[in-house]
mmCIF file of C-alpha atoms in Angstrom:
data_model
loop_
_atom_site.group_PDB
_atom_site.id
_atom_site.type_symbol
_atom_site.label_atom_id
_atom_site.label_comp_id
_atom_site.label_asym_id
_atom_site.label_seq_id
_atom_site.Cartn_x
_atom_site.Cartn_y
_atom_site.Cartn_z
ATOM 1 C CA MET A 1 -150.921 73.153 -105.168
ATOM 2 C CA PHE A 2 -148.223 72.064 -102.732
ATOM 3 C CA ARG A 3 -146.201 68.922 -103.416
ATOM 4 C CA ASP A 4 -145.280 66.180 -100.958
ATOM 5 C CA ILE A 5 -141.598 65.286 -101.046
ATOM 6 C CA THR A 6 -139.632 62.467 -99.477
ATOM 7 C CA LEU A 7 -136.789 62.934 -97.016
ATOM 8 C CA ARG A 8 -134.327 61.959 -99.747
ATOM 9 C CA ASP A 9 -135.757 64.640 -102.055
ATOM 10 C CA LEU A 10 -135.551 67.196 -99.238
ATOM 11 C CA MET A 11 -131.897 66.391 -98.618
ATOM 12 C CA GLY A 12 -131.216 66.708 -102.329
ATOM 13 C CA LEU A 13 -132.829 70.146 -102.449
ATOM 14 C CA HIS A 14 -130.958 71.264 -99.350
ATOM 15 C CA ALA A 15 -127.639 70.121 -100.829
ATOM 16 C CA LYS A 16 -127.910 71.888 -104.189
ATOM 17 C CA GLU A 17 -129.474 75.248 -103.257
ATOM 18 C CA PRO A 18 -130.496 77.398 -100.274
ATOM 19 C CA HIS A 19 -133.585 75.737 -98.847
ATOM 20 C CA THR A 20 -135.500 76.495 -95.645
ATOM 21 C CA MET A 21 -137.121 73.802 -93.512
ATOM 22 C CA ILE A 22 -140.003 74.888 -91.271
ATOM 23 C CA ASP A 23 -141.275 72.906 -88.310
ATOM 24 C CA VAL A 24 -144.913 73.912 -87.731
ATOM 25 C CA ARG A 25 -145.261 72.018 -84.441
ATOM 26 C CA SER A 26 -145.479 73.746 -81.061
ATOM 27 C CA PRO A 27 -142.364 75.354 -79.511
ATOM 28 C CA LYS A 28 -142.109 72.603 -76.886
ATOM 29 C CA GLU A 29 -142.157 69.864 -79.525
ATOM 30 C CA PHE A 30 -139.607 71.788 -81.574
ATOM 31 C CA ALA A 31 -137.280 72.119 -78.573
ATOM 32 C CA GLU A 32 -137.479 68.396 -77.855
ATOM 33 C CA ALA A 33 -136.352 67.366 -81.354
ATOM 34 C CA SER A 34 -136.341 68.743 -84.871
ATOM 35 C CA ILE A 35 -134.309 68.664 -88.057
ATOM 36 C CA PRO A 36 -131.052 70.612 -87.509
ATOM 37 C CA GLY A 37 -131.245 74.044 -89.111
ATOM 38 C CA ALA A 38 -135.054 74.130 -89.251
ATOM 39 C CA LEU A 39 -137.087 77.182 -88.252
ATOM 40 C CA ASN A 40 -140.081 76.966 -85.940
ATOM 41 C CA ILE A 41 -143.234 78.710 -87.175
ATOM 42 C CA PRO A 42 -145.926 76.935 -85.149
ATOM 43 C CA LEU A 43 -149.604 76.643 -85.958
ATOM 44 C CA PHE A 44 -150.312 76.454 -82.215
ATOM 45 C CA ASN A 45 -148.324 77.487 -79.183
ATOM 46 C CA ASP A 46 -147.893 74.972 -76.346
ATOM 47 C CA GLU A 47 -151.061 75.999 -74.498
ATOM 48 C CA GLU A 48 -153.195 75.977 -77.659
ATOM 49 C CA ARG A 49 -151.916 72.547 -78.651
ATOM 50 C CA ALA A 50 -152.762 71.230 -75.174
ATOM 51 C CA GLU A 51 -156.264 72.711 -75.417
ATOM 52 C CA VAL A 52 -156.965 71.148 -78.816
ATOM 53 C CA GLY A 53 -155.555 67.833 -77.612
ATOM 54 C CA THR A 54 -157.816 67.846 -74.576
ATOM 55 C CA ILE A 55 -160.879 68.504 -76.735
ATOM 56 C CA TYR A 56 -159.858 65.673 -79.047
ATOM 57 C CA LYS A 57 -159.611 63.205 -76.131
ATOM 58 C CA GLN A 58 -162.685 64.353 -74.204
ATOM 59 C CA VAL A 59 -165.106 65.379 -76.982
ATOM 60 C CA GLY A 60 -163.912 64.110 -80.311
ATOM 61 C CA GLN A 61 -161.995 64.804 -83.493
ATOM 62 C CA ALA A 62 -164.631 67.027 -85.121
ATOM 63 C CA GLU A 63 -164.801 69.457 -82.205
ATOM 64 C CA ALA A 64 -161.021 69.491 -81.901
ATOM 65 C CA LYS A 65 -160.709 70.441 -85.575
ATOM 66 C CA LYS A 66 -163.242 73.241 -85.146
ATOM 67 C CA ARG A 67 -161.401 74.680 -82.172
ATOM 68 C CA GLY A 68 -158.073 74.327 -83.922
ATOM 69 C CA LEU A 69 -159.389 76.156 -86.978
ATOM 70 C CA ALA A 70 -160.768 78.976 -84.815
ATOM 71 C CA ILE A 71 -157.425 79.416 -83.046
ATOM 72 C CA PHE A 72 -155.457 79.321 -86.288
ATOM 73 C CA ALA A 73 -157.789 81.772 -88.053
ATOM 74 C CA GLU A 74 -156.997 84.454 -85.481
ATOM 75 C CA LYS A 75 -153.263 84.187 -86.011
ATOM 76 C CA LEU A 76 -153.298 83.582 -89.784
ATOM 77 C CA PRO A 77 -151.994 87.058 -90.802
ATOM 78 C CA ALA A 78 -149.021 86.772 -88.439
ATOM 79 C CA PHE A 79 -148.388 83.187 -89.581
ATOM 80 C CA ILE A 80 -148.281 84.202 -93.250
ATOM 81 C CA ALA A 81 -146.089 87.201 -92.451
ATOM 82 C CA GLU A 82 -143.408 84.916 -91.010
ATOM 83 C CA PHE A 83 -143.278 82.885 -94.225
ATOM 84 C CA GLU A 84 -143.128 86.025 -96.362
ATOM 85 C CA LYS A 85 -139.769 86.802 -94.731
ATOM 86 C CA ILE A 86 -138.266 83.629 -96.227
ATOM 87 C CA ASP A 87 -136.593 84.200 -99.577
ATOM 88 C CA THR A 88 -135.678 80.598 -100.432
ATOM 89 C CA SER A 89 -137.601 77.526 -101.469
ATOM 90 C CA MET A 90 -139.120 75.837 -98.423
ATOM 91 C CA THR A 91 -140.527 72.663 -96.932
ATOM 92 C CA VAL A 92 -142.943 72.436 -94.002
ATOM 93 C CA PHE A 93 -143.240 69.453 -91.704
ATOM 94 C CA CYS A 94 -144.892 68.246 -88.497
ATOM 95 C CA TRP A 95 -144.555 64.959 -86.601
ATOM 96 C CA ARG A 96 -146.131 62.491 -89.045
ATOM 97 C CA GLY A 97 -146.641 64.691 -92.083
ATOM 98 C CA GLY A 98 -150.308 64.973 -91.151
ATOM 99 C CA MET A 99 -152.907 67.640 -90.490
ATOM 100 C CA ARG A 100 -150.689 70.459 -89.258
ATOM 101 C CA SER A 101 -148.212 70.435 -92.128
ATOM 102 C CA LYS A 102 -151.011 69.859 -94.633
ATOM 103 C CA THR A 103 -152.927 72.854 -93.247
ATOM 104 C CA ALA A 104 -149.809 75.026 -93.365
ATOM 105 C CA ALA A 105 -148.901 74.033 -96.924
ATOM 106 C CA THR A 106 -152.489 74.485 -98.148
ATOM 107 C CA VAL A 107 -152.891 77.947 -96.611
ATOM 108 C CA LEU A 108 -149.509 79.049 -97.936
ATOM 109 C CA ASP A 109 -150.464 77.877 -101.415
ATOM 110 C CA LEU A 110 -153.717 79.881 -101.270
ATOM 111 C CA MET A 111 -151.641 82.962 -100.405
ATOM 112 C CA GLY A 112 -149.329 82.397 -103.352
ATOM 113 C CA ILE A 113 -146.420 81.045 -101.258
ATOM 114 C CA HIS A 114 -145.171 77.716 -102.565
ATOM 115 C CA ALA A 115 -143.975 75.190 -99.995
ATOM 116 C CA HIS A 116 -143.308 71.463 -100.121
ATOM 117 C CA ARG A 117 -144.537 69.145 -97.378
ATOM 118 C CA LEU A 118 -142.287 66.424 -95.961
ATOM 119 C CA THR A 119 -143.881 62.996 -96.329
ATOM 120 C CA GLY A 120 -143.904 61.190 -93.000
ATOM 121 C CA GLY A 121 -142.803 64.318 -91.124
ATOM 122 C CA ILE A 122 -140.012 64.437 -88.590
ATOM 123 C CA ARG A 123 -140.752 60.844 -87.585
ATOM 124 C CA THR A 124 -139.288 59.787 -90.942
ATOM 125 C CA TYR A 125 -136.225 61.906 -90.270
ATOM 126 C CA ARG A 126 -135.816 60.385 -86.807
ATOM 127 C CA GLN A 127 -135.998 56.861 -88.231
ATOM 128 C CA TRP A 128 -133.317 57.818 -90.774
ATOM 129 C CA VAL A 129 -131.024 59.178 -88.038
ATOM 130 C CA VAL A 130 -131.285 55.979 -85.992
ATOM 131 C CA GLU A 131 -130.637 53.797 -89.037
ATOM 132 C CA GLU A 132 -127.661 55.882 -90.161
ATOM 133 C CA LEU A 133 -126.032 55.824 -86.717
ATOM 134 C CA ASN A 134 -126.512 52.069 -86.553
ATOM 135 C CA ASN A 135 -124.835 51.528 -89.914
ATOM 136 C CA ILE A 136 -122.366 54.377 -90.408
ATOM 137 C CA GLU A 137 -118.749 53.527 -91.176
ATOM 138 C CA TYR A 138 -116.806 56.398 -89.698
ATOM 139 C CA SER A 139 -113.342 56.311 -91.235
ATOM 140 C CA PRO A 140 -111.278 59.242 -89.820
ATOM 141 C CA GLU A 141 -108.680 58.605 -87.145
ATOM 142 C CA LEU A 142 -109.692 60.322 -83.912
ATOM 143 C CA ILE A 143 -107.210 62.480 -82.028
ATOM 144 C CA VAL A 144 -108.544 62.723 -78.481
ATOM 145 C CA LEU A 145 -107.801 65.784 -76.331
ATOM 146 C CA ASN A 146 -107.533 64.543 -72.786
ATOM 147 C CA GLY A 147 -106.274 65.798 -69.452
ATOM 148 C CA TYR A 148 -107.335 66.915 -66.013
ATOM 149 C CA THR A 149 -110.468 69.038 -65.609
ATOM 150 C CA GLY A 150 -109.587 72.650 -66.406
ATOM 151 C CA SER A 151 -106.816 71.781 -68.846
ATOM 152 C CA GLY A 152 -108.450 73.857 -71.568
ATOM 153 C CA LYS A 153 -109.456 70.974 -73.812
ATOM 154 C CA THR A 154 -112.578 72.773 -75.029
ATOM 155 C CA VAL A 155 -110.638 76.006 -75.543
ATOM 156 C CA ILE A 156 -108.046 74.154 -77.615
ATOM 157 C CA LEU A 157 -110.769 72.373 -79.585
ATOM 158 C CA HIS A 158 -112.370 75.695 -80.503
ATOM 159 C CA LYS A 159 -109.006 77.203 -81.435
ATOM 160 C CA LEU A 160 -108.389 74.216 -83.716
ATOM 161 C CA ALA A 161 -111.737 74.845 -85.413
ATOM 162 C CA GLU A 162 -110.774 78.495 -85.919
ATOM 163 C CA VAL A 163 -107.769 77.417 -87.999
ATOM 164 C CA SER A 164 -109.967 74.985 -89.997
ATOM 165 C CA GLU A 165 -108.912 71.787 -88.267
ATOM 166 C CA PRO A 166 -111.763 69.217 -88.299
ATOM 167 C CA ILE A 167 -113.369 68.756 -84.896
ATOM 168 C CA ILE A 168 -116.440 67.246 -83.263
ATOM 169 C CA ASP A 169 -117.479 69.197 -80.175
ATOM 170 C CA LEU A 170 -119.406 66.643 -78.121
ATOM 171 C CA GLU A 171 -119.965 68.984 -75.176
ATOM 172 C CA ASN A 172 -121.540 71.584 -77.444
ATOM 173 C CA LEU A 173 -123.786 68.985 -79.088
ATOM 174 C CA ALA A 174 -124.834 67.700 -75.658
ATOM 175 C CA GLY A 175 -125.256 71.149 -74.110
ATOM 176 C CA HIS A 176 -123.199 69.909 -71.168
ATOM 177 C CA ARG A 177 -119.583 70.184 -70.002
ATOM 178 C CA GLY A 178 -119.406 66.594 -68.826
ATOM 179 C CA SER A 179 -119.216 67.146 -65.054
ATOM 180 C CA ILE A 180 -121.609 67.438 -62.127
ATOM 181 C CA PHE A 181 -121.523 71.210 -62.699
ATOM 182 C CA GLY A 182 -121.639 70.738 -66.457
ATOM 183 C CA GLN A 183 -125.137 71.945 -67.338
ATOM 184 C CA ILE A 184 -125.069 75.155 -65.282
ATOM 185 C CA GLY A 185 -125.615 78.073 -67.636
ATOM 186 C CA LEU A 186 -126.259 75.801 -70.625
ATOM 187 C CA ASN A 187 -129.339 74.332 -72.294
ATOM 188 C CA GLY A 188 -128.886 70.600 -72.030
ATOM 189 C CA SER A 189 -129.750 68.602 -75.126
ATOM 190 C CA ASN A 190 -131.837 65.424 -75.240
ATOM 191 C CA GLN A 191 -130.893 62.175 -76.938
ATOM 192 C CA LYS A 192 -132.865 62.825 -80.133
ATOM 193 C CA ASN A 193 -131.367 66.267 -80.730
ATOM 194 C CA PHE A 194 -127.902 65.074 -79.757
ATOM 195 C CA GLU A 195 -127.999 62.180 -82.221
ATOM 196 C CA SER A 196 -129.289 64.403 -85.042
ATOM 197 C CA LEU A 197 -126.541 66.969 -84.507
ATOM 198 C CA LEU A 198 -123.886 64.290 -84.036
ATOM 199 C CA LEU A 199 -124.858 62.508 -87.254
ATOM 200 C CA HIS A 200 -124.567 65.808 -89.116
ATOM 201 C CA ASP A 201 -121.012 66.288 -87.765
ATOM 202 C CA LEU A 202 -120.031 62.675 -88.483
ATOM 203 C CA LYS A 203 -121.096 63.046 -92.104
ATOM 204 C CA ARG A 204 -119.448 66.477 -92.354
ATOM 205 C CA THR A 205 -116.082 65.084 -91.220
ATOM 206 C CA ASN A 206 -116.178 61.558 -92.666
ATOM 207 C CA ASP A 207 -113.765 62.358 -95.508
ATOM 208 C CA GLU A 208 -111.100 63.779 -93.188
ATOM 209 C CA LYS A 209 -107.942 61.854 -92.318
ATOM 210 C CA VAL A 210 -108.011 62.841 -88.649
ATOM 211 C CA VAL A 211 -110.630 64.535 -86.461
ATOM 212 C CA PHE A 212 -110.079 66.121 -83.051
ATOM 213 C CA ILE A 213 -112.486 65.207 -80.257
ATOM 214 C CA GLU A 214 -112.517 65.518 -76.460
ATOM 215 C CA GLY A 215 -112.063 62.609 -74.082
ATOM 216 C CA GLU A 216 -115.643 62.475 -72.831
ATOM 217 C CA SER A 217 -117.346 59.722 -70.883
ATOM 218 C CA LYS A 218 -119.954 57.668 -72.709
ATOM 219 C CA ARG A 219 -122.651 59.643 -70.889
ATOM 220 C CA ILE A 220 -122.510 63.424 -71.272
ATOM 221 C CA GLY A 221 -125.188 65.050 -69.145
ATOM 222 C CA LYS A 222 -128.522 63.622 -70.261
ATOM 223 C CA VAL A 223 -127.258 62.027 -73.478
ATOM 224 C CA THR A 224 -125.278 58.937 -74.350
ATOM 225 C CA MET A 225 -122.598 58.677 -77.001
ATOM 226 C CA PRO A 226 -123.210 55.920 -79.599
ATOM 227 C CA GLY A 227 -121.300 52.780 -78.722
ATOM 228 C CA PHE A 228 -119.257 52.689 -81.936
ATOM 229 C CA LEU A 229 -117.962 56.236 -81.396
ATOM 230 C CA PHE A 230 -117.153 55.669 -77.724
ATOM 231 C CA GLU A 231 -115.198 52.493 -78.500
ATOM 232 C CA LYS A 232 -113.328 54.209 -81.331
ATOM 233 C CA LYS A 233 -112.444 57.089 -78.991
ATOM 234 C CA GLU A 234 -111.255 54.708 -76.267
ATOM 235 C CA HIS A 235 -108.784 53.085 -78.666
ATOM 236 C CA SER A 236 -107.557 56.277 -80.339
ATOM 237 C CA ARG A 237 -104.460 58.383 -79.798
ATOM 238 C CA GLN A 238 -104.752 60.584 -76.719
ATOM 239 C CA LEU A 239 -103.081 63.986 -76.355
ATOM 240 C CA ILE A 240 -102.781 64.486 -72.593
ATOM 241 C CA ILE A 241 -102.834 68.226 -71.893
ATOM 242 C CA LYS A 242 -100.851 69.148 -68.765
ATOM 243 C CA LEU A 243 -101.137 72.680 -67.368
ATOM 244 C CA PRO A 244 -100.164 74.161 -63.981
ATOM 245 C CA ILE A 245 -102.932 73.991 -61.394
ATOM 246 C CA GLU A 246 -103.145 77.823 -61.290
ATOM 247 C CA GLU A 247 -103.925 77.940 -65.009
ATOM 248 C CA ARG A 248 -106.471 75.173 -64.629
ATOM 249 C CA VAL A 249 -108.254 77.083 -61.851
ATOM 250 C CA ARG A 250 -108.300 80.208 -64.033
ATOM 251 C CA ILE A 251 -109.724 78.328 -67.028
ATOM 252 C CA THR A 252 -112.353 76.593 -64.887
ATOM 253 C CA LEU A 253 -113.537 79.857 -63.339
ATOM 254 C CA GLU A 254 -113.665 81.517 -66.747
ATOM 255 C CA ASP A 255 -115.632 78.631 -68.236
ATOM 256 C CA TYR A 256 -118.128 77.963 -65.437
ATOM 257 C CA LYS A 257 -118.480 81.508 -63.995
ATOM 258 C CA PRO A 258 -119.661 80.307 -60.555
ATOM 259 C CA ALA A 259 -120.059 83.867 -59.199
ATOM 260 C CA GLU A 260 -122.962 84.359 -61.619
ATOM 261 C CA ARG A 261 -124.892 81.323 -60.288
ATOM 262 C CA PRO A 262 -123.624 80.627 -56.763
ATOM 263 C CA GLU A 263 -126.742 78.782 -55.561
ATOM 264 C CA GLU A 264 -126.682 76.375 -58.504
ATOM 265 C CA PHE A 265 -123.053 75.538 -57.735
ATOM 266 C CA LYS A 266 -123.832 74.904 -54.084
ATOM 267 C CA THR A 267 -126.673 72.587 -55.093
ATOM 268 C CA ALA A 268 -124.414 70.694 -57.505
ATOM 269 C CA PHE A 269 -121.706 70.414 -54.849
ATOM 270 C CA GLU A 270 -124.145 68.748 -52.452
ATOM 271 C CA GLN A 271 -124.585 65.941 -54.989
ATOM 272 C CA ILE A 272 -120.904 64.980 -54.733
ATOM 273 C CA ARG A 273 -120.167 66.042 -51.167
ATOM 274 C CA ARG A 274 -120.291 62.496 -49.773
ATOM 275 C CA ARG A 275 -117.538 61.412 -52.207
ATOM 276 C CA ILE A 276 -115.076 63.934 -50.750
ATOM 277 C CA HIS A 277 -113.139 63.536 -47.487
ATOM 278 C CA VAL A 278 -115.181 65.283 -44.767
ATOM 279 C CA PRO A 279 -112.660 68.003 -43.746
ATOM 280 C CA ILE A 280 -112.055 68.932 -47.392
ATOM 281 C CA ALA A 281 -115.780 68.977 -48.147
ATOM 282 C CA LYS A 282 -116.234 71.385 -45.228
ATOM 283 C CA GLU A 283 -113.513 73.679 -46.619
ATOM 284 C CA ILE A 284 -115.234 73.693 -50.012
ATOM 285 C CA GLU A 285 -118.564 74.501 -48.400
ATOM 286 C CA VAL A 286 -117.079 77.419 -46.475
ATOM 287 C CA ALA A 287 -115.379 78.741 -49.607
ATOM 288 C CA LEU A 288 -118.598 78.539 -51.632
ATOM 289 C CA ASP A 289 -120.596 80.227 -48.888
ATOM 290 C CA SER A 290 -118.098 83.094 -48.691
ATOM 291 C CA GLY A 291 -117.846 83.505 -52.462
ATOM 292 C CA ASP A 292 -114.229 82.330 -52.555
ATOM 293 C CA PHE A 293 -114.709 80.363 -55.764
ATOM 294 C CA GLU A 294 -110.998 80.225 -56.513
ATOM 295 C CA THR A 295 -110.298 78.223 -53.346
ATOM 296 C CA ALA A 296 -113.391 76.052 -53.860
ATOM 297 C CA THR A 297 -112.324 75.291 -57.439
ATOM 298 C CA LEU A 298 -108.763 74.449 -56.398
ATOM 299 C CA LEU A 299 -109.995 72.015 -53.742
ATOM 300 C CA LEU A 300 -112.519 70.401 -56.097
ATOM 301 C CA LEU A 301 -109.856 69.879 -58.740
ATOM 302 C CA GLU A 302 -107.294 68.418 -56.349
ATOM 303 C CA HIS A 303 -109.580 66.255 -54.216
ATOM 304 C CA TYR A 304 -112.434 65.242 -56.531
ATOM 305 C CA TYR A 305 -111.774 65.630 -60.250
ATOM 306 C CA ASP A 306 -108.066 64.748 -60.421
ATOM 307 C CA PRO A 307 -108.397 61.362 -58.672
ATOM 308 C CA ARG A 308 -111.334 60.472 -60.919
ATOM 309 C CA TYR A 309 -109.355 61.398 -64.029
ATOM 310 C CA GLN A 310 -106.389 59.276 -62.983
ATOM 311 C CA HIS A 311 -108.721 56.295 -62.668
ATOM 312 C CA SER A 312 -110.333 56.807 -66.094
ATOM 313 C CA THR A 313 -107.112 57.258 -68.092
ATOM 314 C CA GLY A 314 -105.630 54.125 -66.636
ATOM 315 C CA LYS A 315 -107.674 52.163 -69.174
ATOM 316 C CA VAL A 316 -105.907 53.738 -72.185
ATOM 317 C CA ASP A 317 -102.834 51.981 -73.632
ATOM 318 C CA ASP A 318 -99.650 53.894 -72.832
ATOM 319 C CA ASP A 319 -98.427 53.734 -76.423
ATOM 320 C CA LEU A 320 -101.464 55.782 -77.466
ATOM 321 C CA LYS A 321 -100.728 58.599 -75.005
ATOM 322 C CA VAL A 322 -98.816 61.744 -75.964
ATOM 323 C CA THR A 323 -98.145 64.344 -73.265
ATOM 324 C CA ILE A 324 -98.548 68.012 -74.199
ATOM 325 C CA ALA A 325 -97.047 70.022 -71.317
ATOM 326 C CA ALA A 326 -97.416 73.806 -71.334
ATOM 327 C CA ASP A 327 -97.654 76.795 -69.004
ATOM 328 C CA THR A 328 -100.773 78.269 -70.636
ATOM 329 C CA VAL A 329 -103.656 77.032 -72.737
ATOM 330 C CA ASP A 330 -102.467 79.159 -75.676
ATOM 331 C CA GLU A 331 -99.079 77.478 -75.549
ATOM 332 C CA ALA A 332 -100.779 74.080 -75.354
ATOM 333 C CA PHE A 333 -102.797 74.881 -78.483
ATOM 334 C CA VAL A 334 -99.643 75.800 -80.419
ATOM 335 C CA LYS A 335 -98.008 72.540 -79.314
ATOM 336 C CA VAL A 336 -101.075 70.464 -80.272
ATOM 337 C CA LEU A 337 -101.108 72.028 -83.724
ATOM 338 C CA ALA A 338 -97.358 71.465 -84.155
ATOM 339 C CA TRP A 339 -97.718 67.839 -83.029
ATOM 340 C CA LYS A 340 -100.502 67.264 -85.536
ATOM 341 C CA GLN A 341 -98.452 68.706 -88.386
ATOM 342 C CA GLU A 342 -95.530 66.406 -87.543
ATOM 343 C CA TYR A 343 -97.822 63.426 -87.054
ATOM 344 C CA MET A 344 -99.412 63.877 -90.485
ATOM 345 C CA LYS A 345 -95.987 63.558 -92.096
ATOM 346 C CA THR A 346 -95.994 59.943 -90.955
ATOM 347 C CA LYS A 347 -99.403 59.162 -92.465
#
């Protein structure tokens, strides 16, 4: 017989041994929010869930259960086969810890596959995330990578991670690069997923002395940074990365790859066109239409992004700013790492 476990018990299991969490909700529900690291083995796909839900509303619970059972019966062998691939202990969950996770755990038990069921489902987990973010005391000092668009801040952040420096990659968690073109080619996150992933990283890094982070706005794409983290970032030491404009254009083109999605870039440009001086906006339009993305990027950096950056950094105290000037992003990374090593000698 399967056993219900609390969220605290689940976290304890996950911490001491390999443990697999399985979300049995539909793919759409899973994409909207789940527990980080969980697998999705759904009882119903999105269309089947909608069908059962319609029957429940229009006919009644009994008929909805019958239809749900008929749908599930047809896919039972494939459902079981997915669980047989898992070689760790496991816990299944749905939204409230109700019928879907109970059905999954019961069927698995009948087939000799032991699985726990999370009491309260993902709703309990979501409540925990909100409470933790409201009450967390995040102790590390933040070192904020800042600088004009295209200064390689994300590249440097990833290089720091590669040499085991603690980082929080807000753009990655948000699925957005933090600009009007920021979601092109990425899968933007929603607030629930962002907060779950962010909390995981905050807890992962909370024992560090310093943590590197990028100088993002409070809103990153569709998500909003928690107030406590934004305020901490705003009053933290800022490493201002300064690269030649040619290197910034190269980095921007390499990151955004506009030639692969030219129409999406033109659409995004139209959203900011009115904020750019008319003759310059016309030059950008012509460059985009002709596929001259290098010229378009140069003009956007000089006439749109750079003025906006100058305005935003004016709010940071000068004594918190450290300039890192370099000819290339690789050189900037080496200088950031050297600065950090010298800075830690003073701690």
